[in-house]
mmCIF file of C-alpha atoms in Angstrom:
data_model
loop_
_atom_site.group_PDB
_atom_site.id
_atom_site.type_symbol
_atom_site.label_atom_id
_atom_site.label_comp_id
_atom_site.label_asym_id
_atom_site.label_seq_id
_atom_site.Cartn_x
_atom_site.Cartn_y
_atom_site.Cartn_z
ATOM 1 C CA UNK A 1 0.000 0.000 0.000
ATOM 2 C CA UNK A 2 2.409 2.447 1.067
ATOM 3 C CA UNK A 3 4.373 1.551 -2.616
ATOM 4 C CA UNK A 4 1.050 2.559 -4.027
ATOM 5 C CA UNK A 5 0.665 5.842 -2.755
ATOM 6 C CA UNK A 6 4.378 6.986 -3.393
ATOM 7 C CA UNK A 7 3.360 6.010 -7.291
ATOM 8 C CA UNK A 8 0.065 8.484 -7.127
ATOM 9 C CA UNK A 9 2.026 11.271 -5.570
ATOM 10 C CA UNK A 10 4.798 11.690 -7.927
ATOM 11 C CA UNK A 11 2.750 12.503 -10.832
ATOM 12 C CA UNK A 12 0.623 15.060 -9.114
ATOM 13 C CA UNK A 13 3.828 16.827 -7.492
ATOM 14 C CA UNK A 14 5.520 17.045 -11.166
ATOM 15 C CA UNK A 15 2.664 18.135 -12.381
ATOM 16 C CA UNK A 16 1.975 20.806 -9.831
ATOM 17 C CA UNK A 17 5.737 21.952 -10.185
ATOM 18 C CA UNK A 18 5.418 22.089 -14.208
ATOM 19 C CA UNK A 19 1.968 24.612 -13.627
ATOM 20 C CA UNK A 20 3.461 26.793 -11.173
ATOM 21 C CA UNK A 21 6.844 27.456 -13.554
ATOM 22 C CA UNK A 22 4.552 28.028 -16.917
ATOM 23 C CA UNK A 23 2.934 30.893 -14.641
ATOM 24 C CA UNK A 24 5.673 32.386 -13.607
ATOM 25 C CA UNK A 25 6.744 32.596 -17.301
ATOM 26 C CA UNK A 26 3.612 34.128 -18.220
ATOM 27 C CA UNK A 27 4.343 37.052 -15.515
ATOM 28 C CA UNK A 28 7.285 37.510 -16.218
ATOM 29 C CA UNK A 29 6.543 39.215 -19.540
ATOM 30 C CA UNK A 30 8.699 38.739 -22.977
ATOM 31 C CA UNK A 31 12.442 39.232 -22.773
ATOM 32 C CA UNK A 32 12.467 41.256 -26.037
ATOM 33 C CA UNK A 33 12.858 45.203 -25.142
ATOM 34 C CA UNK A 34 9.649 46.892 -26.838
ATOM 35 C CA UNK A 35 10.173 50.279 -27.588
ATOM 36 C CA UNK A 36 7.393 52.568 -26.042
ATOM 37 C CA UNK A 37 6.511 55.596 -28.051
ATOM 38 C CA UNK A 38 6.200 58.873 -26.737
ATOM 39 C CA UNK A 39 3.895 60.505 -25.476
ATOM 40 C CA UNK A 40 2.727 64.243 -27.243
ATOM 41 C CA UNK A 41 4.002 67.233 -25.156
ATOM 42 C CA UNK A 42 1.327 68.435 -23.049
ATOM 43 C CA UNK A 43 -1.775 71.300 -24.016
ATOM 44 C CA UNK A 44 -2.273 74.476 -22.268
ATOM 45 C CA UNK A 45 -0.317 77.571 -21.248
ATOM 46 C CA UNK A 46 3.204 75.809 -20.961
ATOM 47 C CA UNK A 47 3.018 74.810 -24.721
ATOM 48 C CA UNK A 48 2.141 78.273 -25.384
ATOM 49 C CA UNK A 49 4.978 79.675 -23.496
ATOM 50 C CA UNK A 50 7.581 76.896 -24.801
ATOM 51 C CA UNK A 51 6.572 77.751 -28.262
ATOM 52 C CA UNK A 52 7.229 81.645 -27.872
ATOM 53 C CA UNK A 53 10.722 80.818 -26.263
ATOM 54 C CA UNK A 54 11.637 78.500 -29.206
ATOM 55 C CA UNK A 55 11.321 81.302 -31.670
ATOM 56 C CA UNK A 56 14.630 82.474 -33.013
ATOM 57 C CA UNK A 57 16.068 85.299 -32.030
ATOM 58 C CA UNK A 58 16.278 87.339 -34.941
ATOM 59 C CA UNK A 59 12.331 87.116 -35.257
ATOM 60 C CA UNK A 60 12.368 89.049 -31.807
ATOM 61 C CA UNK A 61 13.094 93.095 -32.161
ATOM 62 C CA UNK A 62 15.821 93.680 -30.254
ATOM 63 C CA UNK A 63 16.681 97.407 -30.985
ATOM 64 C CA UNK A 64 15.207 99.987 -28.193
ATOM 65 C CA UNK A 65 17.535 102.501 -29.941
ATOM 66 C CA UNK A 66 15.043 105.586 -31.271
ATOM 67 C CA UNK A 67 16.023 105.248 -34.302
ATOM 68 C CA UNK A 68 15.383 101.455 -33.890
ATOM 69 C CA UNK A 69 11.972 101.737 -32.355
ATOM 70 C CA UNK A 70 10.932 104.354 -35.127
ATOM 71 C CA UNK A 71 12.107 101.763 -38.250
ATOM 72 C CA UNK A 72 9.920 98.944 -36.239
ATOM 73 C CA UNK A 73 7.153 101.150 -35.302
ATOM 74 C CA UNK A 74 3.746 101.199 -37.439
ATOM 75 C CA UNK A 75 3.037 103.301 -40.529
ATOM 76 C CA UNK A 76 0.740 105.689 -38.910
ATOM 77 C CA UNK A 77 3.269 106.188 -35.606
ATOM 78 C CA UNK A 78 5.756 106.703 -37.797
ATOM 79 C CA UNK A 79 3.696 109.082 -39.969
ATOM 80 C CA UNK A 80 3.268 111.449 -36.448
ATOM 81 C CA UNK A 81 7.033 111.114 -35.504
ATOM 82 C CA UNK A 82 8.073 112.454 -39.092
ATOM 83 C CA UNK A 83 5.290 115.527 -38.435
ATOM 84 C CA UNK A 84 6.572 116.051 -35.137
ATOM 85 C CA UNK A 85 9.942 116.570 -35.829
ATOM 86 C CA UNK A 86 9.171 118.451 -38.543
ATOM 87 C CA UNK A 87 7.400 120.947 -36.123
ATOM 88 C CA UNK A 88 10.012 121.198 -34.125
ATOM 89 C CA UNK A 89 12.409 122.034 -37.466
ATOM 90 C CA UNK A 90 9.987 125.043 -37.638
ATOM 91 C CA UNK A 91 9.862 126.104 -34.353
ATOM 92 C CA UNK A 92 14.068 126.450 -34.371
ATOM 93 C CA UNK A 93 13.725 127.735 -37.253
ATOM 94 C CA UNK A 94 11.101 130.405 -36.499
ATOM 95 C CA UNK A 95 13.330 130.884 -33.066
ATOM 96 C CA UNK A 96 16.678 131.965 -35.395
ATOM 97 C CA UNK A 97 15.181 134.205 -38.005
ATOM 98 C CA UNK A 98 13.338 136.107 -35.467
ATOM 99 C CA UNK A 99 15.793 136.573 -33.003
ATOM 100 C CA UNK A 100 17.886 138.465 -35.741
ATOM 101 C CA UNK A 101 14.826 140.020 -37.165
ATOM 102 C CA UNK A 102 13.787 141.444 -33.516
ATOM 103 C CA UNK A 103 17.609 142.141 -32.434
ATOM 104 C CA UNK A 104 18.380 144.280 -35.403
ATOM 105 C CA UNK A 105 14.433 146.335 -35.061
ATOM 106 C CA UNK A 106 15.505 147.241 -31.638
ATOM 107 C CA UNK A 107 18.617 148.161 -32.100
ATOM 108 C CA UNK A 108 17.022 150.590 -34.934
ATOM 109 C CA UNK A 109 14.510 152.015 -33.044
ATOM 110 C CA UNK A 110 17.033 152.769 -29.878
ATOM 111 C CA UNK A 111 18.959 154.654 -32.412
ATOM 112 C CA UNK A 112 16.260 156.396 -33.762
ATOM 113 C CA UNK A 113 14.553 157.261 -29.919
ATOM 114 C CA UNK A 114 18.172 158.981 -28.812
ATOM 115 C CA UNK A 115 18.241 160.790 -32.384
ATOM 116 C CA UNK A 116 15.536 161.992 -31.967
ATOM 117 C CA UNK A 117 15.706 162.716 -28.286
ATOM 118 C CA UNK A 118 18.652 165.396 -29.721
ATOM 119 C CA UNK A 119 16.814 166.569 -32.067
ATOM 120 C CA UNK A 120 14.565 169.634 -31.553
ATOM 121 C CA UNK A 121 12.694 170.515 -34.807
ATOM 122 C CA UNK A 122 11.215 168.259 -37.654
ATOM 123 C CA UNK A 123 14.015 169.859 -39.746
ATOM 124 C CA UNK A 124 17.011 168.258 -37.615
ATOM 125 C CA UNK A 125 14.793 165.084 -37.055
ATOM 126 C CA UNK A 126 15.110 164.564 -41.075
ATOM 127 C CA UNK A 127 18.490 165.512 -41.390
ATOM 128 C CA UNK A 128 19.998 163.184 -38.231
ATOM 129 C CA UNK A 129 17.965 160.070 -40.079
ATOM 130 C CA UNK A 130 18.534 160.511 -43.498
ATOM 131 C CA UNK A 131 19.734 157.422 -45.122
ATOM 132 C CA UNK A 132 18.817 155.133 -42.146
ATOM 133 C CA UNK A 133 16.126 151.954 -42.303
ATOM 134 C CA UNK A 134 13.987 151.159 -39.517
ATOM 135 C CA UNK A 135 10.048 152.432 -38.368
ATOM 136 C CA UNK A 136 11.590 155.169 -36.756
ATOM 137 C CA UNK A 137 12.863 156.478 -39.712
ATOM 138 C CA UNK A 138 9.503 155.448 -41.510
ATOM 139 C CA UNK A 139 7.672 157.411 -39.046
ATOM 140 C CA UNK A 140 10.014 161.146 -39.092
ATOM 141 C CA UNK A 141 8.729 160.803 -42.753
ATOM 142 C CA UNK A 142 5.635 160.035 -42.548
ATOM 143 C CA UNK A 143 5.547 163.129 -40.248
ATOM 144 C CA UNK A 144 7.197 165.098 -42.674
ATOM 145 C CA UNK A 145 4.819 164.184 -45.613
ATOM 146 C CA UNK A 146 1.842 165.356 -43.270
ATOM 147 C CA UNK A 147 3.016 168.218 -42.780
ATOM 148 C CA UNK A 148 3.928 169.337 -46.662
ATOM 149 C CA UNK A 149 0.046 168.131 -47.442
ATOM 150 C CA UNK A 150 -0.810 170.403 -44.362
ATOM 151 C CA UNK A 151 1.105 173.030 -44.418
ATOM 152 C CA UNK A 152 -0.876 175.500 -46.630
ATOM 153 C CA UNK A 153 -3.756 174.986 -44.483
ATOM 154 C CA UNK A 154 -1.959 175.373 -41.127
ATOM 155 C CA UNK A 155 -1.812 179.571 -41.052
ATOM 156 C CA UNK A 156 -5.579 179.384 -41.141
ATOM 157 C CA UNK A 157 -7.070 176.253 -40.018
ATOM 158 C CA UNK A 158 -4.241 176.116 -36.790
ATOM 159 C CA UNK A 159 -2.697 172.736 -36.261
ATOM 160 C CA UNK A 160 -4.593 170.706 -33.946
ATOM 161 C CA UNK A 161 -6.210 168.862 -37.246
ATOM 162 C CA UNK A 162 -2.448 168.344 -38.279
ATOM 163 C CA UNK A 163 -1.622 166.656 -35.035
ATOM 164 C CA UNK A 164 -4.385 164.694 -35.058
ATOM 165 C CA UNK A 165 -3.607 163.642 -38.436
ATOM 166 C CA UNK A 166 0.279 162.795 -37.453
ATOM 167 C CA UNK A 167 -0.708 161.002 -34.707
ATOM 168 C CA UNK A 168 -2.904 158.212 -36.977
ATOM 169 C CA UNK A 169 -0.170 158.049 -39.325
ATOM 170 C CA UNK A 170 2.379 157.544 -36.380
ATOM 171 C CA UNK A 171 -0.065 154.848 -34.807
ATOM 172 C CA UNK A 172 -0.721 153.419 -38.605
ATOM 173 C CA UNK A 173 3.012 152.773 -38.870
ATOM 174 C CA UNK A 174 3.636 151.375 -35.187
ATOM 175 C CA UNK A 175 0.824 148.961 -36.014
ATOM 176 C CA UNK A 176 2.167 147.664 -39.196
ATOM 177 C CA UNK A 177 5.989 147.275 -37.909
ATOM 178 C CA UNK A 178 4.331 145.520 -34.359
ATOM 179 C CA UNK A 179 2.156 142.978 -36.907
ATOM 180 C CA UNK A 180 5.364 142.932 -39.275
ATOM 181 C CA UNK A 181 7.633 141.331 -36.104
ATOM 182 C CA UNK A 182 5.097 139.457 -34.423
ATOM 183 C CA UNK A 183 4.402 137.413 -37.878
ATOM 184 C CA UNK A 184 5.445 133.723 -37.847
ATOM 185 C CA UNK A 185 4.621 133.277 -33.820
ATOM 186 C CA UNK A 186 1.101 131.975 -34.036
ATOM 187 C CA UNK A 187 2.702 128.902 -35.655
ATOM 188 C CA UNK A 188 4.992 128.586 -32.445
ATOM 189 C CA UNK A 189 1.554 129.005 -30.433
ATOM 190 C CA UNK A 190 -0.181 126.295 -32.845
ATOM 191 C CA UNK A 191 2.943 123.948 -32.246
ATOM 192 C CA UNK A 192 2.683 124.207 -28.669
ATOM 193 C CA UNK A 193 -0.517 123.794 -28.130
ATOM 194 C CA UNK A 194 -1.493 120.526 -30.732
ATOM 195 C CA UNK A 195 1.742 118.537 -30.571
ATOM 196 C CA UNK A 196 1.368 116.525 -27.040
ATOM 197 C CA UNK A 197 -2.253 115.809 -28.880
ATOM 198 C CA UNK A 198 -0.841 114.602 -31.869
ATOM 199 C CA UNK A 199 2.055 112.446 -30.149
ATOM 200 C CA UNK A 200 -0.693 111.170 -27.998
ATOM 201 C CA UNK A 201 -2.443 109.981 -31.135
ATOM 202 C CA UNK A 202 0.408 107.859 -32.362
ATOM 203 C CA UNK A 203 0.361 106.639 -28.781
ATOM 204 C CA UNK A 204 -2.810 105.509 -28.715
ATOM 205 C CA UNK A 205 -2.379 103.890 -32.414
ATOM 206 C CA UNK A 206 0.988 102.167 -31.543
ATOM 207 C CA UNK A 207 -0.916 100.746 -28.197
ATOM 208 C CA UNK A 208 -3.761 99.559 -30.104
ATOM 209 C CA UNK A 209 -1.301 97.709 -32.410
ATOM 210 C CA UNK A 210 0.326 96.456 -29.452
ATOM 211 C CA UNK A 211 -3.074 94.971 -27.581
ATOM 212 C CA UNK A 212 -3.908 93.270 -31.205
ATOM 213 C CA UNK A 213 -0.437 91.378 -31.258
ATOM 214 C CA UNK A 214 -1.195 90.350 -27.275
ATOM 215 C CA UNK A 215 -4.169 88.867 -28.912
ATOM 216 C CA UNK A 216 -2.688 87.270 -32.043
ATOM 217 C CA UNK A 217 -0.172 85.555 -29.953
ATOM 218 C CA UNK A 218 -2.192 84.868 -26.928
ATOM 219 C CA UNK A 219 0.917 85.750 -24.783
ATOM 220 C CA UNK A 220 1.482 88.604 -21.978
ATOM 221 C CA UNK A 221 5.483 88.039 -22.066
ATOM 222 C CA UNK A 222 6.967 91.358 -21.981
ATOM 223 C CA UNK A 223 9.607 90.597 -24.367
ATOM 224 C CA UNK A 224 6.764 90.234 -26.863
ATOM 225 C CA UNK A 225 5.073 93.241 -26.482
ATOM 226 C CA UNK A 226 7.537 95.706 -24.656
ATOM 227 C CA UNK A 227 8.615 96.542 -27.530
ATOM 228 C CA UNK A 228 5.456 97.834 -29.520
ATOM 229 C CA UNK A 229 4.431 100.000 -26.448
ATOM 230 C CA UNK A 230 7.965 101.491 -26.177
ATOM 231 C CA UNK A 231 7.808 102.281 -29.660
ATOM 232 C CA UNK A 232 4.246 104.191 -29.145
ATOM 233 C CA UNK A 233 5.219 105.845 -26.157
ATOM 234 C CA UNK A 234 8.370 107.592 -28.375
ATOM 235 C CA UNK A 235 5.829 109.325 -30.903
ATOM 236 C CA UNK A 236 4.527 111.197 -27.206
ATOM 237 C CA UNK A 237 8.060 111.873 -26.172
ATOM 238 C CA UNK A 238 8.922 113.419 -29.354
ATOM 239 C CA UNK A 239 5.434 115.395 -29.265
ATOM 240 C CA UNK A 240 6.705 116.849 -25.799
ATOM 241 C CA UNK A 241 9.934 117.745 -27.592
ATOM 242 C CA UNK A 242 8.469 119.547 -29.669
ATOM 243 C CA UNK A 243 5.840 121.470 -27.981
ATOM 244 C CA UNK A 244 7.899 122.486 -25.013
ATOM 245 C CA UNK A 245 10.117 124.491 -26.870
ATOM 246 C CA UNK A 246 7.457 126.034 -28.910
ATOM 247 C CA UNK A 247 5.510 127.262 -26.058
ATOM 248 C CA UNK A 248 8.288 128.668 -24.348
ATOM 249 C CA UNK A 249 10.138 130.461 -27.357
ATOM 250 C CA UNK A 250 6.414 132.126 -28.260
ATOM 251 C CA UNK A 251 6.326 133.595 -24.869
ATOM 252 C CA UNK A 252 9.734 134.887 -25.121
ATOM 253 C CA UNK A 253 8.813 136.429 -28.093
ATOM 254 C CA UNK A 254 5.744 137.644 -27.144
ATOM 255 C CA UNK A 255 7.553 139.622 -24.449
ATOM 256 C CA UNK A 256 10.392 140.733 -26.705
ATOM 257 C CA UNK A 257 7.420 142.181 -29.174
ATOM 258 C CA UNK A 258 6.344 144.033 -26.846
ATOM 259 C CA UNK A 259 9.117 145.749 -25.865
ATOM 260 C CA UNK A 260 9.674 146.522 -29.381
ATOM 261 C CA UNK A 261 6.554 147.988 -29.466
ATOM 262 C CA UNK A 262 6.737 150.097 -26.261
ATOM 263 C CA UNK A 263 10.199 151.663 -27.967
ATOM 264 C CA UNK A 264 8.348 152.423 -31.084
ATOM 265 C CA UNK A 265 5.666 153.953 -28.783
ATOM 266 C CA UNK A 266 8.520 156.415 -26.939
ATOM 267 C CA UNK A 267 9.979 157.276 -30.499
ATOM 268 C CA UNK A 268 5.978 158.739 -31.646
ATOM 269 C CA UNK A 269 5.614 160.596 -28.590
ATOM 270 C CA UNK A 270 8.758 162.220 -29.078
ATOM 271 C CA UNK A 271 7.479 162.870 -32.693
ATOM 272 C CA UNK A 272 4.378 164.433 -31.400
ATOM 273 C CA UNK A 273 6.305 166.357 -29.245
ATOM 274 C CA UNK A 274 8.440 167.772 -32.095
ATOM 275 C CA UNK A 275 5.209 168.555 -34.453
ATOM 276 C CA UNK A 276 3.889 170.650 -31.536
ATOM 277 C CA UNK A 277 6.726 172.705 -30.916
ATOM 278 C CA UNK A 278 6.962 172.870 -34.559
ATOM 279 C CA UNK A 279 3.806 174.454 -34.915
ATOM 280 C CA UNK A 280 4.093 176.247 -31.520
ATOM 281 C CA UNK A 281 7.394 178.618 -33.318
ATOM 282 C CA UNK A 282 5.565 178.817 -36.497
ATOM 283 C CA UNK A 283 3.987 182.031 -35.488
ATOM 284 C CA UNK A 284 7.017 183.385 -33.905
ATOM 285 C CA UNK A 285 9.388 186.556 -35.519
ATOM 286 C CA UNK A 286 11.678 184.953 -37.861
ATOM 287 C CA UNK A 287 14.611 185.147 -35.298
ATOM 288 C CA UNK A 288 13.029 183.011 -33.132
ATOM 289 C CA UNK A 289 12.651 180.171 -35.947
ATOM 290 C CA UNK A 290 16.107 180.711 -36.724
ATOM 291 C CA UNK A 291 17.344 179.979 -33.196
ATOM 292 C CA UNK A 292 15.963 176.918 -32.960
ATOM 293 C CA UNK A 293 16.393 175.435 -36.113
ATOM 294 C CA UNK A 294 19.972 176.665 -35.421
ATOM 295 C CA UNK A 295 19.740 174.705 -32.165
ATOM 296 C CA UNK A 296 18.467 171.652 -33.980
ATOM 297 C CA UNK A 297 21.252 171.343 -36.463
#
């Protein structure tokens, strides 16, 4: 009995032992390597970002210079820049011809105011400007051609209608040569007062360019869109260049006008005053003429 067992236990041991090795076999897996693909890189903002670091770059403008920004900057910005600086040309330019134009009336009309300061009579007045330029020149003659139209009315109709008559032609001509210097300073006032509006413009435009390329690339990196706002903020910086001047040159020549004015102002009175005392010695004995036209040369 005990032989017959040992012969029914065998076989079911091998057996057992044969199962258990074909399943660990089957765990085990193949022994070949299999090459596992990989996997796509992953959706969402980090692909977004990755993909605007891996652009080259060249494709990324990298010139903050002015000169840079303008060359990169849009049509339009670029349109206000060039009219900008082309105000500002003007204004310089305005600035240099009428600080010569203004130096050399005044120095004129100083000359004229101590001439005729010495001067007692019309007679002398004509005689110490002959040959000179300037309004006070303009004016002695203007006096002087009143009073040839006037004079064979003065002995009877007195001289108060000749005075009044100098003294429109003297205002006449102090008008013209104030208008004649203060010509070519409303365009300084115009410049100062519209270019910070007009470089704001381009601001606004380069800005607006600037939020529609946030948009196409669906990115807020700065080194994307820096750039595009730096080059809209320039067209404002060179509006303020060129209004700051302008609005401080007109006042200066507002002011200088004005004195101009005020010296062409002293040199009528003092013409006035000459036509009266003119008129004053006409009735007087010959020897008193003669003494002061003697006086005057």
């Amino acid at each position: 009995m005990a032989t017959t067992a040992l012969l029914i236990i065998c076989p079911v041991l091998w057996l057992a032992g044969a199962t258990t090795a074909a399943l660990a076999q089957q765990q085990s897996g193949p022994t070949t390597t299999e090459v596992v693909p990989s996997l796509p890189p992953p959706a969402g903002p980090f692909a977004i970002d990755n993909a605007a670091a891996e652009v080259p770059p060249p494709a990324l403008p990298h010139d903050l210079s002015p000169w840079g920004m303008f060359l990169a900057a849009d049509n339009v910005v670029k349109g206000v820049m060039i009219s900008l600086v082309f105000a500002s040309v003007v204004t310089w330019t305005i600035w240099l011809a009428k600080t010569l134009q203004l130096a050399a009336a005044r120095f004129r009309a100083s000359r004229g105011l101590r001439l005729l300061s010495e001067t007692p009579t019309m007679a002398g007045a004509l005689v110490a400007l002959a040959g000179r330029s300037g309004t006070v020149a303009d004016m002695v003659l203007a006096t002087q051609q009143e009073f040839e139209l006037s004079d064979p009315a003065i002995d009877h109709a007195g001289g108060e209608g000749l005075k009044m008559r100098v003294g429109s032609a003297l205002a006449r001509t102090e008008a013209r040569a104030g208008r004649r210097m203060a010509r070519g300073t409303g365009v300084l006032a115009t410049i100062g007062s519209t270019a910070p509006f007009v470089g704001l413009f381009g601001t606004v435009w380069g800005i607006m360019n600037s939020f529609i390329g946030i948009s196409q690339a669906q990115t807020t990196n700065l080194a994307i869109v820096a750039p595009g706002i730096a080059e809209a903020l320039l067209a404002t910086a060179i509006g303020l260049v060129a209004a700051i001047p302008a609005v401080i040159i007109y006042n200066v020549f507002a002011r200088s006008v004005t004195g101009y004015r005020h010296l062409l102002a002293d040199a009528s009175a003092e013409i006035e005053r000459i036509v009266s005392r003119d008129l004053d010695f006409r009735n007087l004995a010959d020897p008193g003429r003669a003494k002061l036209a003697s006086a005057g040369e």
